[in-house]
Amino acid sequence: NLENTCALHCRADTVAENTNFKASFDVIVSRALTDLTIFSEMALPLLNNHGFLLAYKGPYHKNTGKERKTLHLKGLPINSSVFTYQLPYLKIEHTVVKIIPSLHKKHYFK
């Protein structure tokens, strides 16, 4: 049982345009994500001080690594880690990228 929980199913770009959602979310989960950098730039301002992003990706390959590196090169105040898992019965490996804003996030996203 989850208490004090509300789930919102929508597109990140739609929510990012609405200033009422700024710093409102504990967790933002994405699926069918194409570009991690664009998604992060839209979603990070929506997280509260203790929030994080989870981006579900396909199999880990060099593009995922490049996207993570780009996030750091652009100066986004984040820490990131990658988890891989295997889909049951299908034996297909997928990836989840966890992005956690660093402590100075507030100053970056004014």
Short mmCIF file of N, CA and C in Angstrom, two decimals:
data_model
loop_
_atom_site.label_atom_id
_atom_site.label_comp_id
_atom_site.label_asym_id
_atom_site.label_seq_id
_atom_site.Cartn_x
_atom_site.Cartn_y
_atom_site.Cartn_z
N ASN A 1 0.83 -1.19 0.00
CA ASN A 1 0.00 0.00 0.00
C ASN A 1 0.87 1.25 0.00
N LEU A 2 0.63 2.09 -0.95
CA LEU A 2 1.33 3.37 -1.00
C LEU A 2 0.41 4.44 -0.44
N GLU A 3 0.92 5.18 0.51
CA GLU A 3 0.14 6.26 1.10
C GLU A 3 0.73 7.60 0.67
N ASN A 4 -0.11 8.60 0.64
CA ASN A 4 0.31 9.95 0.28
C ASN A 4 1.03 9.95 -1.07
N THR A 5 0.45 9.23 -2.04
CA THR A 5 1.06 9.06 -3.35
C THR A 5 0.08 9.46 -4.45
N CYS A 6 0.62 10.10 -5.44
CA CYS A 6 -0.17 10.47 -6.60
C CYS A 6 0.68 10.20 -7.84
N ALA A 7 0.13 9.48 -8.80
CA ALA A 7 0.83 9.21 -10.05
C ALA A 7 0.24 10.06 -11.15
N LEU A 8 1.10 10.58 -11.98
CA LEU A 8 0.68 11.41 -13.10
C LEU A 8 1.25 10.79 -14.36
N HIS A 9 0.40 10.40 -15.29
CA HIS A 9 0.83 9.80 -16.55
C HIS A 9 0.71 10.84 -17.65
N CYS A 10 1.85 11.32 -18.13
CA CYS A 10 1.82 12.37 -19.14
C CYS A 10 3.17 12.47 -19.83
N ARG A 11 3.24 13.32 -20.80
CA ARG A 11 4.49 13.57 -21.50
C ARG A 11 5.30 14.61 -20.71
N ALA A 12 6.60 14.39 -20.63
CA ALA A 12 7.48 15.29 -19.87
C ALA A 12 7.45 16.71 -20.44
N ASP A 13 7.41 16.83 -21.76
CA ASP A 13 7.43 18.17 -22.34
C ASP A 13 6.18 18.96 -22.01
N THR A 14 5.05 18.28 -21.85
CA THR A 14 3.80 18.95 -21.47
C THR A 14 3.88 19.46 -20.04
N VAL A 15 4.38 18.64 -19.14
CA VAL A 15 4.48 19.01 -17.73
C VAL A 15 5.55 20.09 -17.54
N ALA A 16 6.64 20.00 -18.29
CA ALA A 16 7.73 20.96 -18.15
C ALA A 16 7.29 22.39 -18.46
N GLU A 17 6.30 22.53 -19.33
CA GLU A 17 5.79 23.86 -19.68
C GLU A 17 4.94 24.49 -18.58
N ASN A 18 4.45 23.68 -17.66
CA ASN A 18 3.55 24.16 -16.61
C ASN A 18 4.37 24.50 -15.36
N THR A 19 4.49 25.78 -15.04
CA THR A 19 5.30 26.21 -13.89
C THR A 19 4.72 25.77 -12.55
N ASN A 20 3.46 25.35 -12.50
CA ASN A 20 2.88 24.86 -11.26
C ASN A 20 3.52 23.55 -10.79
N PHE A 21 4.18 22.84 -11.68
CA PHE A 21 4.79 21.56 -11.33
C PHE A 21 6.26 21.69 -10.94
N LYS A 22 6.83 22.87 -11.00
CA LYS A 22 8.24 23.04 -10.68
C LYS A 22 8.53 22.57 -9.25
N ALA A 23 9.56 21.74 -9.10
CA ALA A 23 10.02 21.19 -7.81
C ALA A 23 8.92 20.42 -7.08
N SER A 24 8.09 19.69 -7.82
CA SER A 24 6.95 19.01 -7.23
C SER A 24 7.09 17.50 -7.07
N PHE A 25 8.01 16.87 -7.77
CA PHE A 25 8.02 15.41 -7.86
C PHE A 25 9.18 14.77 -7.10
N ASP A 26 8.89 13.63 -6.47
CA ASP A 26 9.92 12.83 -5.82
C ASP A 26 10.65 11.96 -6.83
N VAL A 27 9.90 11.39 -7.76
CA VAL A 27 10.47 10.50 -8.77
C VAL A 27 9.79 10.78 -10.11
N ILE A 28 10.59 10.83 -11.16
CA ILE A 28 10.06 10.92 -12.52
C ILE A 28 10.62 9.73 -13.27
N VAL A 29 9.71 8.94 -13.84
CA VAL A 29 10.09 7.73 -14.58
C VAL A 29 9.75 7.94 -16.04
N SER A 30 10.66 7.55 -16.92
CA SER A 30 10.37 7.67 -18.34
C SER A 30 10.56 6.33 -19.02
N ARG A 31 9.84 6.16 -20.09
CA ARG A 31 10.01 4.96 -20.93
C ARG A 31 10.08 5.44 -22.37
N ALA A 32 10.56 4.58 -23.24
CA ALA A 32 10.66 4.92 -24.67
C ALA A 32 11.39 6.25 -24.87
N LEU A 33 12.42 6.42 -24.14
CA LEU A 33 13.19 7.66 -24.13
C LEU A 33 14.17 7.68 -25.29
N THR A 34 14.23 8.77 -26.01
CA THR A 34 15.19 8.84 -27.10
C THR A 34 16.48 9.52 -26.69
N ASP A 35 16.41 10.70 -26.11
CA ASP A 35 17.62 11.43 -25.76
C ASP A 35 17.63 11.77 -24.28
N LEU A 36 18.58 11.23 -23.58
CA LEU A 36 18.68 11.42 -22.13
C LEU A 36 18.96 12.87 -21.76
N THR A 37 19.73 13.57 -22.56
CA THR A 37 20.08 14.95 -22.26
C THR A 37 18.86 15.87 -22.31
N ILE A 38 18.08 15.76 -23.39
CA ILE A 38 16.89 16.61 -23.52
C ILE A 38 15.88 16.29 -22.42
N PHE A 39 15.67 15.01 -22.16
CA PHE A 39 14.74 14.61 -21.10
C PHE A 39 15.19 15.17 -19.75
N SER A 40 16.47 15.06 -19.45
CA SER A 40 16.98 15.54 -18.16
C SER A 40 16.81 17.05 -18.01
N GLU A 41 17.08 17.78 -19.07
CA GLU A 41 16.93 19.24 -19.00
C GLU A 41 15.48 19.64 -18.76
N MET A 42 14.54 18.86 -19.30
CA MET A 42 13.12 19.14 -19.07
C MET A 42 12.68 18.71 -17.67
N ALA A 43 13.14 17.54 -17.24
CA ALA A 43 12.60 16.92 -16.03
C ALA A 43 13.28 17.37 -14.74
N LEU A 44 14.56 17.68 -14.76
CA LEU A 44 15.26 18.03 -13.52
C LEU A 44 14.62 19.19 -12.76
N PRO A 45 14.16 20.25 -13.43
CA PRO A 45 13.51 21.34 -12.68
C PRO A 45 12.20 20.92 -12.00
N LEU A 46 11.63 19.80 -12.42
CA LEU A 46 10.36 19.33 -11.85
C LEU A 46 10.56 18.54 -10.56
N LEU A 47 11.80 18.15 -10.26
CA LEU A 47 12.07 17.35 -9.07
C LEU A 47 12.17 18.22 -7.82
N ASN A 48 11.69 17.68 -6.71
CA ASN A 48 11.91 18.37 -5.44
C ASN A 48 13.35 18.13 -4.98
N ASN A 49 13.73 18.63 -3.82
CA ASN A 49 15.13 18.55 -3.37
C ASN A 49 15.65 17.13 -3.17
N HIS A 50 14.77 16.16 -2.97
CA HIS A 50 15.20 14.79 -2.73
C HIS A 50 14.83 13.86 -3.89
N GLY A 51 14.40 14.43 -5.01
CA GLY A 51 13.89 13.63 -6.12
C GLY A 51 14.99 13.08 -7.02
N PHE A 52 14.58 12.14 -7.90
CA PHE A 52 15.50 11.58 -8.88
C PHE A 52 14.73 11.12 -10.11
N LEU A 53 15.48 10.92 -11.20
CA LEU A 53 14.91 10.47 -12.46
C LEU A 53 15.28 9.01 -12.69
N LEU A 54 14.37 8.25 -13.27
CA LEU A 54 14.66 6.89 -13.74
C LEU A 54 14.31 6.84 -15.21
N ALA A 55 15.29 6.57 -16.05
CA ALA A 55 15.07 6.51 -17.51
C ALA A 55 15.26 5.07 -17.97
N TYR A 56 14.17 4.46 -18.41
CA TYR A 56 14.24 3.10 -18.94
C TYR A 56 14.72 3.16 -20.38
N LYS A 57 15.78 2.42 -20.66
CA LYS A 57 16.38 2.39 -21.99
C LYS A 57 16.43 0.95 -22.48
N GLY A 58 16.79 0.77 -23.72
CA GLY A 58 16.98 -0.58 -24.26
C GLY A 58 18.30 -1.14 -23.76
N PRO A 59 18.87 -2.05 -24.52
CA PRO A 59 20.17 -2.61 -24.12
C PRO A 59 21.23 -1.51 -24.01
N TYR A 60 22.12 -1.66 -23.03
CA TYR A 60 23.17 -0.66 -22.85
C TYR A 60 24.12 -0.73 -24.04
N HIS A 61 24.39 0.41 -24.63
CA HIS A 61 25.38 0.47 -25.70
C HIS A 61 26.08 1.81 -25.62
N LYS A 62 26.99 2.05 -26.53
CA LYS A 62 27.83 3.25 -26.44
C LYS A 62 27.03 4.55 -26.44
N ASN A 63 25.85 4.58 -27.06
CA ASN A 63 25.06 5.81 -27.06
C ASN A 63 24.60 6.20 -25.66
N THR A 64 24.22 5.22 -24.85
CA THR A 64 23.82 5.51 -23.47
C THR A 64 24.99 6.12 -22.71
N GLY A 65 26.16 5.57 -22.89
CA GLY A 65 27.36 6.11 -22.25
C GLY A 65 27.66 7.52 -22.72
N LYS A 66 27.50 7.77 -24.02
CA LYS A 66 27.73 9.11 -24.57
C LYS A 66 26.72 10.11 -24.02
N GLU A 67 25.47 9.69 -23.90
CA GLU A 67 24.44 10.58 -23.36
C GLU A 67 24.75 10.95 -21.91
N ARG A 68 25.17 9.98 -21.12
CA ARG A 68 25.54 10.28 -19.72
C ARG A 68 26.71 11.25 -19.68
N LYS A 69 27.69 11.04 -20.54
CA LYS A 69 28.86 11.93 -20.58
C LYS A 69 28.44 13.34 -20.98
N THR A 70 27.53 13.45 -21.94
CA THR A 70 27.04 14.76 -22.39
C THR A 70 26.37 15.51 -21.25
N LEU A 71 25.60 14.80 -20.42
CA LEU A 71 24.96 15.44 -19.27
C LEU A 71 26.00 16.12 -18.38
N HIS A 72 27.10 15.42 -18.14
CA HIS A 72 28.15 15.98 -17.29
C HIS A 72 28.90 17.11 -18.00
N LEU A 73 29.15 16.96 -19.30
CA LEU A 73 29.86 18.00 -20.05
C LEU A 73 29.05 19.28 -20.16
N LYS A 74 27.72 19.17 -20.20
CA LYS A 74 26.86 20.36 -20.28
C LYS A 74 26.79 21.09 -18.95
N GLY A 75 27.40 20.52 -17.93
CA GLY A 75 27.42 21.17 -16.63
C GLY A 75 26.16 20.96 -15.81
N LEU A 76 25.31 20.01 -16.22
CA LEU A 76 24.12 19.73 -15.41
C LEU A 76 24.56 19.17 -14.06
N PRO A 77 24.00 19.67 -12.98
CA PRO A 77 24.42 19.26 -11.64
C PRO A 77 23.81 17.91 -11.26
N ILE A 78 24.39 16.83 -11.78
CA ILE A 78 23.80 15.51 -11.54
C ILE A 78 24.87 14.47 -11.22
N ASN A 79 24.40 13.40 -10.63
CA ASN A 79 25.15 12.14 -10.51
C ASN A 79 24.30 11.12 -11.24
N SER A 80 24.94 10.18 -11.94
CA SER A 80 24.15 9.18 -12.64
C SER A 80 24.76 7.80 -12.47
N SER A 81 23.91 6.79 -12.55
CA SER A 81 24.35 5.41 -12.50
C SER A 81 23.48 4.58 -13.42
N VAL A 82 24.01 3.46 -13.86
CA VAL A 82 23.31 2.60 -14.81
C VAL A 82 23.10 1.23 -14.18
N PHE A 83 21.89 0.71 -14.34
CA PHE A 83 21.56 -0.63 -13.88
C PHE A 83 21.07 -1.41 -15.09
N THR A 84 21.51 -2.63 -15.22
CA THR A 84 21.01 -3.47 -16.29
C THR A 84 20.20 -4.61 -15.68
N TYR A 85 19.22 -5.07 -16.41
CA TYR A 85 18.40 -6.19 -15.96
C TYR A 85 17.94 -6.97 -17.18
N GLN A 86 17.53 -8.20 -16.93
CA GLN A 86 17.08 -9.05 -18.02
C GLN A 86 15.57 -9.25 -17.91
N LEU A 87 14.89 -9.05 -19.02
CA LEU A 87 13.44 -9.26 -19.04
C LEU A 87 13.15 -10.75 -18.87
N PRO A 88 12.24 -11.10 -17.97
CA PRO A 88 11.94 -12.51 -17.76
C PRO A 88 11.40 -13.16 -19.04
N TYR A 89 11.77 -14.38 -19.24
CA TYR A 89 11.32 -15.22 -20.35
C TYR A 89 11.89 -14.79 -21.70
N LEU A 90 12.14 -13.51 -21.91
CA LEU A 90 12.63 -13.04 -23.19
C LEU A 90 14.15 -13.05 -23.28
N LYS A 91 14.81 -12.99 -22.12
CA LYS A 91 16.27 -12.97 -22.04
C LYS A 91 16.86 -11.80 -22.84
N ILE A 92 16.18 -10.67 -22.76
CA ILE A 92 16.65 -9.45 -23.39
C ILE A 92 17.12 -8.51 -22.30
N GLU A 93 18.32 -7.97 -22.46
CA GLU A 93 18.85 -7.05 -21.45
C GLU A 93 18.36 -5.63 -21.71
N HIS A 94 17.93 -4.97 -20.67
CA HIS A 94 17.53 -3.57 -20.74
C HIS A 94 18.31 -2.79 -19.68
N THR A 95 18.20 -1.48 -19.77
CA THR A 95 18.98 -0.59 -18.92
C THR A 95 18.07 0.44 -18.26
N VAL A 96 18.40 0.77 -17.03
CA VAL A 96 17.76 1.89 -16.34
C VAL A 96 18.88 2.85 -15.95
N VAL A 97 18.72 4.11 -16.31
CA VAL A 97 19.69 5.13 -15.91
C VAL A 97 19.03 5.94 -14.79
N LYS A 98 19.70 5.99 -13.65
CA LYS A 98 19.21 6.77 -12.51
C LYS A 98 20.00 8.08 -12.47
N ILE A 99 19.27 9.18 -12.45
CA ILE A 99 19.89 10.50 -12.45
C ILE A 99 19.45 11.22 -11.18
N ILE A 100 20.44 11.58 -10.38
CA ILE A 100 20.18 12.25 -9.10
C ILE A 100 20.79 13.64 -9.16
N PRO A 101 19.97 14.68 -8.99
CA PRO A 101 20.53 16.04 -8.96
C PRO A 101 21.48 16.19 -7.78
N SER A 102 22.57 16.91 -7.99
CA SER A 102 23.49 17.15 -6.89
C SER A 102 22.92 18.24 -5.98
N LEU A 103 23.58 18.47 -4.89
CA LEU A 103 23.06 19.38 -3.87
C LEU A 103 22.91 20.81 -4.34
N HIS A 104 23.69 21.24 -5.32
CA HIS A 104 23.58 22.63 -5.78
C HIS A 104 22.59 22.77 -6.94
N LYS A 105 21.67 21.83 -7.08
CA LYS A 105 20.63 21.87 -8.12
C LYS A 105 19.80 23.15 -8.04
N LYS A 106 19.46 23.56 -6.84
CA LYS A 106 18.60 24.75 -6.66
C LYS A 106 19.15 25.96 -7.38
N HIS A 107 20.46 26.17 -7.29
CA HIS A 107 21.09 27.35 -7.87
C HIS A 107 21.11 27.27 -9.40
N TYR A 108 21.17 26.07 -9.94
CA TYR A 108 21.25 25.89 -11.38
C TYR A 108 19.90 26.14 -12.05
N PHE A 109 18.82 25.71 -11.39
CA PHE A 109 17.49 25.76 -12.00
C PHE A 109 16.61 26.87 -11.46
N LYS A 110 17.12 28.04 -11.24
CA LYS A 110 16.30 29.17 -10.76
C LYS A 110 15.36 29.63 -11.82
#
